[in-house]
GROMACS .gro file of C-alpha atoms in nm:
model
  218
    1UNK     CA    1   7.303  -4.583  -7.900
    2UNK     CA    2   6.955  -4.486  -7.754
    3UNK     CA    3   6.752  -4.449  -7.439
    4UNK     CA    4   6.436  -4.532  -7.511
    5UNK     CA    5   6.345  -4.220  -7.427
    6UNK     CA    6   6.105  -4.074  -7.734
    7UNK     CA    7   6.134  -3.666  -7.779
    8UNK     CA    8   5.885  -3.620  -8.004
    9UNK     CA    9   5.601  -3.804  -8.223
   10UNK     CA   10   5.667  -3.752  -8.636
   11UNK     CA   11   5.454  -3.818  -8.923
   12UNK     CA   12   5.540  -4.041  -9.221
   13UNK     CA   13   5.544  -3.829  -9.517
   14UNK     CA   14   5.613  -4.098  -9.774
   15UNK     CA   15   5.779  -4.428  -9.898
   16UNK     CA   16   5.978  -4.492 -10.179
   17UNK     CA   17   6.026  -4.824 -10.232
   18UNK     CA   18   6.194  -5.021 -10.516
   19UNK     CA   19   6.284  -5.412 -10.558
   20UNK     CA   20   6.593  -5.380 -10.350
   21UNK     CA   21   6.544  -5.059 -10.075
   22UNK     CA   22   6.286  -4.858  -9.943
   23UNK     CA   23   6.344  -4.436  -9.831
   24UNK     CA   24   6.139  -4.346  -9.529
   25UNK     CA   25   6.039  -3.994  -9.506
   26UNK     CA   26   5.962  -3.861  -9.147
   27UNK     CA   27   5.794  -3.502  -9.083
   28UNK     CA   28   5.998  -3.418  -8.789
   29UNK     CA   29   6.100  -3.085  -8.550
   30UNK     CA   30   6.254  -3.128  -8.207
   31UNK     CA   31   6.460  -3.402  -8.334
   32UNK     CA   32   6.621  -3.181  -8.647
   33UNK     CA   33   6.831  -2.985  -8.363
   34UNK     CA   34   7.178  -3.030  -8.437
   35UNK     CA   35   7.056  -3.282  -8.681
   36UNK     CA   36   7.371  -3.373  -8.951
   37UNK     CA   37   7.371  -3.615  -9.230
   38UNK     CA   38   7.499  -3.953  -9.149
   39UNK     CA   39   7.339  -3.898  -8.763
   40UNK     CA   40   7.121  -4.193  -8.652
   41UNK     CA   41   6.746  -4.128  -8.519
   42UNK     CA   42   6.536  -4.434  -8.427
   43UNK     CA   43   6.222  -4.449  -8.587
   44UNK     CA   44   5.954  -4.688  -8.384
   45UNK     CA   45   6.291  -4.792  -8.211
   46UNK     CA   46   6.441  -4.831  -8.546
   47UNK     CA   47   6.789  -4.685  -8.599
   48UNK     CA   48   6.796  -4.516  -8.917
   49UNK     CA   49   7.075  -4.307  -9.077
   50UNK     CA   50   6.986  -3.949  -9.198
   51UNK     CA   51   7.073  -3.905  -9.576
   52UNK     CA   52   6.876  -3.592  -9.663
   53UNK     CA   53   6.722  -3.273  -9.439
   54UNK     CA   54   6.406  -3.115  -9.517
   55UNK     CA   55   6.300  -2.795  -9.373
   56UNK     CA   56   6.053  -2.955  -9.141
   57UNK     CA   57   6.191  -3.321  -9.155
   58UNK     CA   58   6.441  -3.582  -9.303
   59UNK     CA   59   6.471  -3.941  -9.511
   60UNK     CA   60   6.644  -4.247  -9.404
   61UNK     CA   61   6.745  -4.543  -9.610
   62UNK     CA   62   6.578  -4.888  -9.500
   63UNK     CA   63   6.754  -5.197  -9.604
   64UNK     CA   64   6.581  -5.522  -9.695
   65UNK     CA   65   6.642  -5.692  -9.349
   66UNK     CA   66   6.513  -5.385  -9.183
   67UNK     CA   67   6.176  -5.435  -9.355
   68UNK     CA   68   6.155  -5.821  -9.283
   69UNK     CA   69   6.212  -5.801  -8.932
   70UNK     CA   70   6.047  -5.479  -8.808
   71UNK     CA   71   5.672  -5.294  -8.875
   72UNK     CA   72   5.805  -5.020  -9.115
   73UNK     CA   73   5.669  -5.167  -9.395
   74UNK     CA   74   5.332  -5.142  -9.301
   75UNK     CA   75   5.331  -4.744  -9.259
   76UNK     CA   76   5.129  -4.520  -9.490
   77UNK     CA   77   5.184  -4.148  -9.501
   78UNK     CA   78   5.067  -3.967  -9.222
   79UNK     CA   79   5.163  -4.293  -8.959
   80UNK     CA   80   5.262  -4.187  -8.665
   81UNK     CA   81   5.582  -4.289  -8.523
   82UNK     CA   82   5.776  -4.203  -8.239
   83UNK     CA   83   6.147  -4.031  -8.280
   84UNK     CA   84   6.449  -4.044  -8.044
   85UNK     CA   85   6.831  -3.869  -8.151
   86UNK     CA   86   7.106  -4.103  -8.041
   87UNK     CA   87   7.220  -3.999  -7.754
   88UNK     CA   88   7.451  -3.746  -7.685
   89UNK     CA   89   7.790  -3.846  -7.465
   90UNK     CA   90   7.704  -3.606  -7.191
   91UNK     CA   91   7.351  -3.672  -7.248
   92UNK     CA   92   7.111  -3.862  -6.926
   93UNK     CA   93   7.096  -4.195  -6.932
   94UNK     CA   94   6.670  -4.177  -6.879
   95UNK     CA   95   6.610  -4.548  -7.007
   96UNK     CA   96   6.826  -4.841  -7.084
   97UNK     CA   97   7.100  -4.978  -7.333
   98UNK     CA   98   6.896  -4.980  -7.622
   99UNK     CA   99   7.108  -5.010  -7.992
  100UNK     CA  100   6.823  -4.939  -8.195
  101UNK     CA  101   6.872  -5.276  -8.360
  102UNK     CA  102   6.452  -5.458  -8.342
  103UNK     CA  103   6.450  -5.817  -8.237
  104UNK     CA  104   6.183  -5.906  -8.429
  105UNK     CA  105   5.782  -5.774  -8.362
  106UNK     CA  106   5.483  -5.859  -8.159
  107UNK     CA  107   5.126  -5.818  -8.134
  108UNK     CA  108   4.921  -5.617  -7.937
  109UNK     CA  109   4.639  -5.814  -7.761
  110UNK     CA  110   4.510  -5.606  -7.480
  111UNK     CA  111   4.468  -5.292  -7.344
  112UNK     CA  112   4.294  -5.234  -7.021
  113UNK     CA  113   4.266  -4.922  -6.788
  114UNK     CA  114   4.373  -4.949  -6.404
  115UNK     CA  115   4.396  -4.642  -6.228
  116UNK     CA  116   4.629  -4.371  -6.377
  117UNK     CA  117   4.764  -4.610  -6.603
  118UNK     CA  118   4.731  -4.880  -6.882
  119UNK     CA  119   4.807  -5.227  -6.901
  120UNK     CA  120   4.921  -5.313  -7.227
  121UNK     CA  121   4.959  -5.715  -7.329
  122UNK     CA  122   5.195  -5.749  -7.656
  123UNK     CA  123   5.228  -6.156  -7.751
  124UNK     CA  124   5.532  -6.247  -7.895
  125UNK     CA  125   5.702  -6.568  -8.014
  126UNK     CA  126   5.938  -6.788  -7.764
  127UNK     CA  127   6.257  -6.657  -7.960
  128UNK     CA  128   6.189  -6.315  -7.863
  129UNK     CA  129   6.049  -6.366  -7.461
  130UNK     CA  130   6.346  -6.578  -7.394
  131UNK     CA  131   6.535  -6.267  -7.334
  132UNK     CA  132   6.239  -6.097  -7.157
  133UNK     CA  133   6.214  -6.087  -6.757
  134UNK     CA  134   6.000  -5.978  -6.484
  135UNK     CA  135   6.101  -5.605  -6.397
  136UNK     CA  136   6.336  -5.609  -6.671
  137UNK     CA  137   6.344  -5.371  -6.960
  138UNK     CA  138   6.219  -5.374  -7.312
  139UNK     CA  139   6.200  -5.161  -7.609
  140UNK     CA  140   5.825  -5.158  -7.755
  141UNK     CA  141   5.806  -4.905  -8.075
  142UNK     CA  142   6.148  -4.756  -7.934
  143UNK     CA  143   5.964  -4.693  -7.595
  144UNK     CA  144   6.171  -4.819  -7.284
  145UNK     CA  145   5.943  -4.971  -7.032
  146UNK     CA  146   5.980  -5.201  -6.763
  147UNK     CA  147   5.816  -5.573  -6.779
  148UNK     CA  148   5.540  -5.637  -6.501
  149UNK     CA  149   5.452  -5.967  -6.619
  150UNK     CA  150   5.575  -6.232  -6.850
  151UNK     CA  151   5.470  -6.595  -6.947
  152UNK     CA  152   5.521  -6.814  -7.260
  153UNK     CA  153   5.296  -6.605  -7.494
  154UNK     CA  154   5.330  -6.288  -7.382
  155UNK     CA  155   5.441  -6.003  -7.175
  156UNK     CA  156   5.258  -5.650  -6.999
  157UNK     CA  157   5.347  -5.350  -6.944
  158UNK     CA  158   5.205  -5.070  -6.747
  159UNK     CA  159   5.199  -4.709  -6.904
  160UNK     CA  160   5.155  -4.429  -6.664
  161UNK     CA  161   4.983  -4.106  -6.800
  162UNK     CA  162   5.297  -3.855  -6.944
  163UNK     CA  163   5.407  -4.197  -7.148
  164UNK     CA  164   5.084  -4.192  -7.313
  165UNK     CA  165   5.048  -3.811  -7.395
  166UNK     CA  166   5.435  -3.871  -7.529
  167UNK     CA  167   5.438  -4.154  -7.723
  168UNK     CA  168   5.181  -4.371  -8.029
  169UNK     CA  169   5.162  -4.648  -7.797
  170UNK     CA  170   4.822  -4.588  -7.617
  171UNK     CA  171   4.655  -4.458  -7.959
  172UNK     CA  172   4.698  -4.829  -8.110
  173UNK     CA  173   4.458  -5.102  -8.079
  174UNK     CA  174   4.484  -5.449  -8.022
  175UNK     CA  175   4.575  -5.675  -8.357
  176UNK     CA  176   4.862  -5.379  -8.422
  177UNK     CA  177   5.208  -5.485  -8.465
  178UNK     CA  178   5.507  -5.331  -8.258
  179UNK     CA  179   5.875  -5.359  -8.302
  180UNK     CA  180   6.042  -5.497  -7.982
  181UNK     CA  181   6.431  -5.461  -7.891
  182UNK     CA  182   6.543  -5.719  -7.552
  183UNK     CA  183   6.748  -5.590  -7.305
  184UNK     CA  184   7.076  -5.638  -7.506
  185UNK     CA  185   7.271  -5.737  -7.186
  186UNK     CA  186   7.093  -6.038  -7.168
  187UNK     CA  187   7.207  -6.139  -7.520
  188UNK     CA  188   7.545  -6.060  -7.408
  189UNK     CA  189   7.513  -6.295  -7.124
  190UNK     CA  190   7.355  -6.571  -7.348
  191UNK     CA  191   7.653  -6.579  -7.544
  192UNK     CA  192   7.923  -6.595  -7.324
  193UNK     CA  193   7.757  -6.865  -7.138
  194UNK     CA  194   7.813  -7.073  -7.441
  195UNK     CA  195   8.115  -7.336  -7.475
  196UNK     CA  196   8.411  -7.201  -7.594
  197UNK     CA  197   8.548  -7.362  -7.912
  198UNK     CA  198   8.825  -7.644  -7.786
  199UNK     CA  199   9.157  -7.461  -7.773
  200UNK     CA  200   9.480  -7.626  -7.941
  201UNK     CA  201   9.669  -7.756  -7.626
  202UNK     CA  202   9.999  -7.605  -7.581
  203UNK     CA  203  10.339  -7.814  -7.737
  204UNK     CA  204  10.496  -7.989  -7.443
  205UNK     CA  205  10.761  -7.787  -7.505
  206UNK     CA  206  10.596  -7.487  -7.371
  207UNK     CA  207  10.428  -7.162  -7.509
  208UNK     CA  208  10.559  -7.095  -7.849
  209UNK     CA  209  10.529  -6.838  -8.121
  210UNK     CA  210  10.338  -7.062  -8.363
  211UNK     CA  211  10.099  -7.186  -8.054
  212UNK     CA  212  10.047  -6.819  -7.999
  213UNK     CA  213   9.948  -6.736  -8.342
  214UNK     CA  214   9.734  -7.037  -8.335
  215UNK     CA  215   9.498  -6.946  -8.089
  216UNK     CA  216   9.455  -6.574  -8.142
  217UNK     CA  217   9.680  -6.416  -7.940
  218UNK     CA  218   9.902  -6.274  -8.215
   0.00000   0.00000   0.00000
C-alpha cells in the first residue's frame, strides 16, 4: 500500500520489451534505502515489484495489463517519473488509501496559474469520474491530491508550490497522459451496495449441515 506521497523524482533508464513483457528501468536514490528484492515502489502511481538493484537504481517487471491500462508505455529513457516506497507499518499516513493499482488514464487539458498555486484540468472518461467527488481524493501520476471540481468530462485540481518543486506534474503540458487511481473506498462502497446473489432458503426443518455448506458458511 501507498500514500500518495512521492519521495523523490527518477529517471527512466531503459525499456526492454518483448511480445509478452516489458522491464522498466528507473535511475533512482532516496527510494533504494532499505530497498530488497520483491519490495514494491510505485512508479507514476504504478506498483511495481523490484527484481534487480543497481548501484544508483532498480528494474521492475511490467505485465501486459499494466501497459494497456496505464502511461508506461509511452516513456523513453530519461522520462521522468515520480517514485514512492510502500509504506512502512509505522510509517505516516500523509495521503490516502492508495493500492498502487491505476484505474485507467486521463488527459491533461489545462493548466492555469492562480496565486501560489496551479489549477490543473485532467478529462477523463465517465467510467473513471464515477468514483471521483468534490473534495475527495485522487491519485494523478501516483500524486495524492484532493478534487476541487468535478463534472462529466473532467475534474481540477489545485497544486500548491512544494507539490510542484516535488513532483513531474507541473513540468507536463496539456495533451499529456496521466495514470489516475479513485479513492478505492468508494469502489468498496459500490460493491457492497450491489444485490446479493438470492440465498438458498433454509429446509423447514431448520438449519442443517448441508444448508450450511450450501451457502458458505462451512
Amino acid at each position: 500500500m501507498f500514500t500518495g506521497i512521492v519521495e523523490e523524482v527518477g529517471e527512466i533508464t531503459g525499456l526492454r520489451q518483448s511480445a509478452t513483457s516489458t522491464v522498466l528501468g528507473v535511475r533512482a536514490k532516496t527510494v533504494l534505502g532499505g530497498t530488497q528484492l520483491g519490495d514494491s515502489i510505485a512508479v507514476n502511481g504504478v506498483c511495481l515489484t523490484v527484481v534487480r538493484l543497481t548501484a544508483d537504481g532498480f528494474e521492475g517487471d511490467v505485465m501486459p495489463e499494466t501497459m494497456r491500462r496505464t502511461n508506461l508505455g509511452a516513456l523513453r529513457p530519461k522520462s521522468r517519473v515520480n517514485l514512492e516506497r510502500a509504506m512502512a507499518a509505522d510509517g505516516r499516513f500523509g495521503g490516502h488509501i492508495v493500492a498502487g493499482h491505476v484505474d485507467g488514464t486521463g488527459t491533461i487539458t489545462d493548466l492555469s496559474p492562480e496565486g501560489n498555486a496551479v489549477w490543473v484540468t485532467v478529462a477523463a472518461a465517465p467510467n473513471i469520474l464515477r468514483y471521483i467527488v468534490e473534495k475527495g481524493s485522487i491519485t494523478i501520476d501516483g500524486i495524492s491530491l484532493t478534487v476541487a471540481y468535478v463534472d462529466n468530462t473532467c475534474f481540477k485540481v489545485s497544486i500548491i508550490p512544494h507539490t510542484g518543486q516535488e513532483t513531474t506534474l507541473l513540468t507536463r503540458k496539456p495533451g499529456y497522459v496521466v495514470n489516475l487511481e479513485c479513492d478505492i473506498v468508494g469502489k468498496y462502497i459500490e460493491k457492497l451496495m450491489q444485490p446479493a446473489p438470492a440465498a438458498e432458503e433454509a429446509p423447514s426443518g431448520g438449519i442443517t449441515v448441508d444448508f450450511l455448506a450450501g451457502n458458505g458458511f462451512l
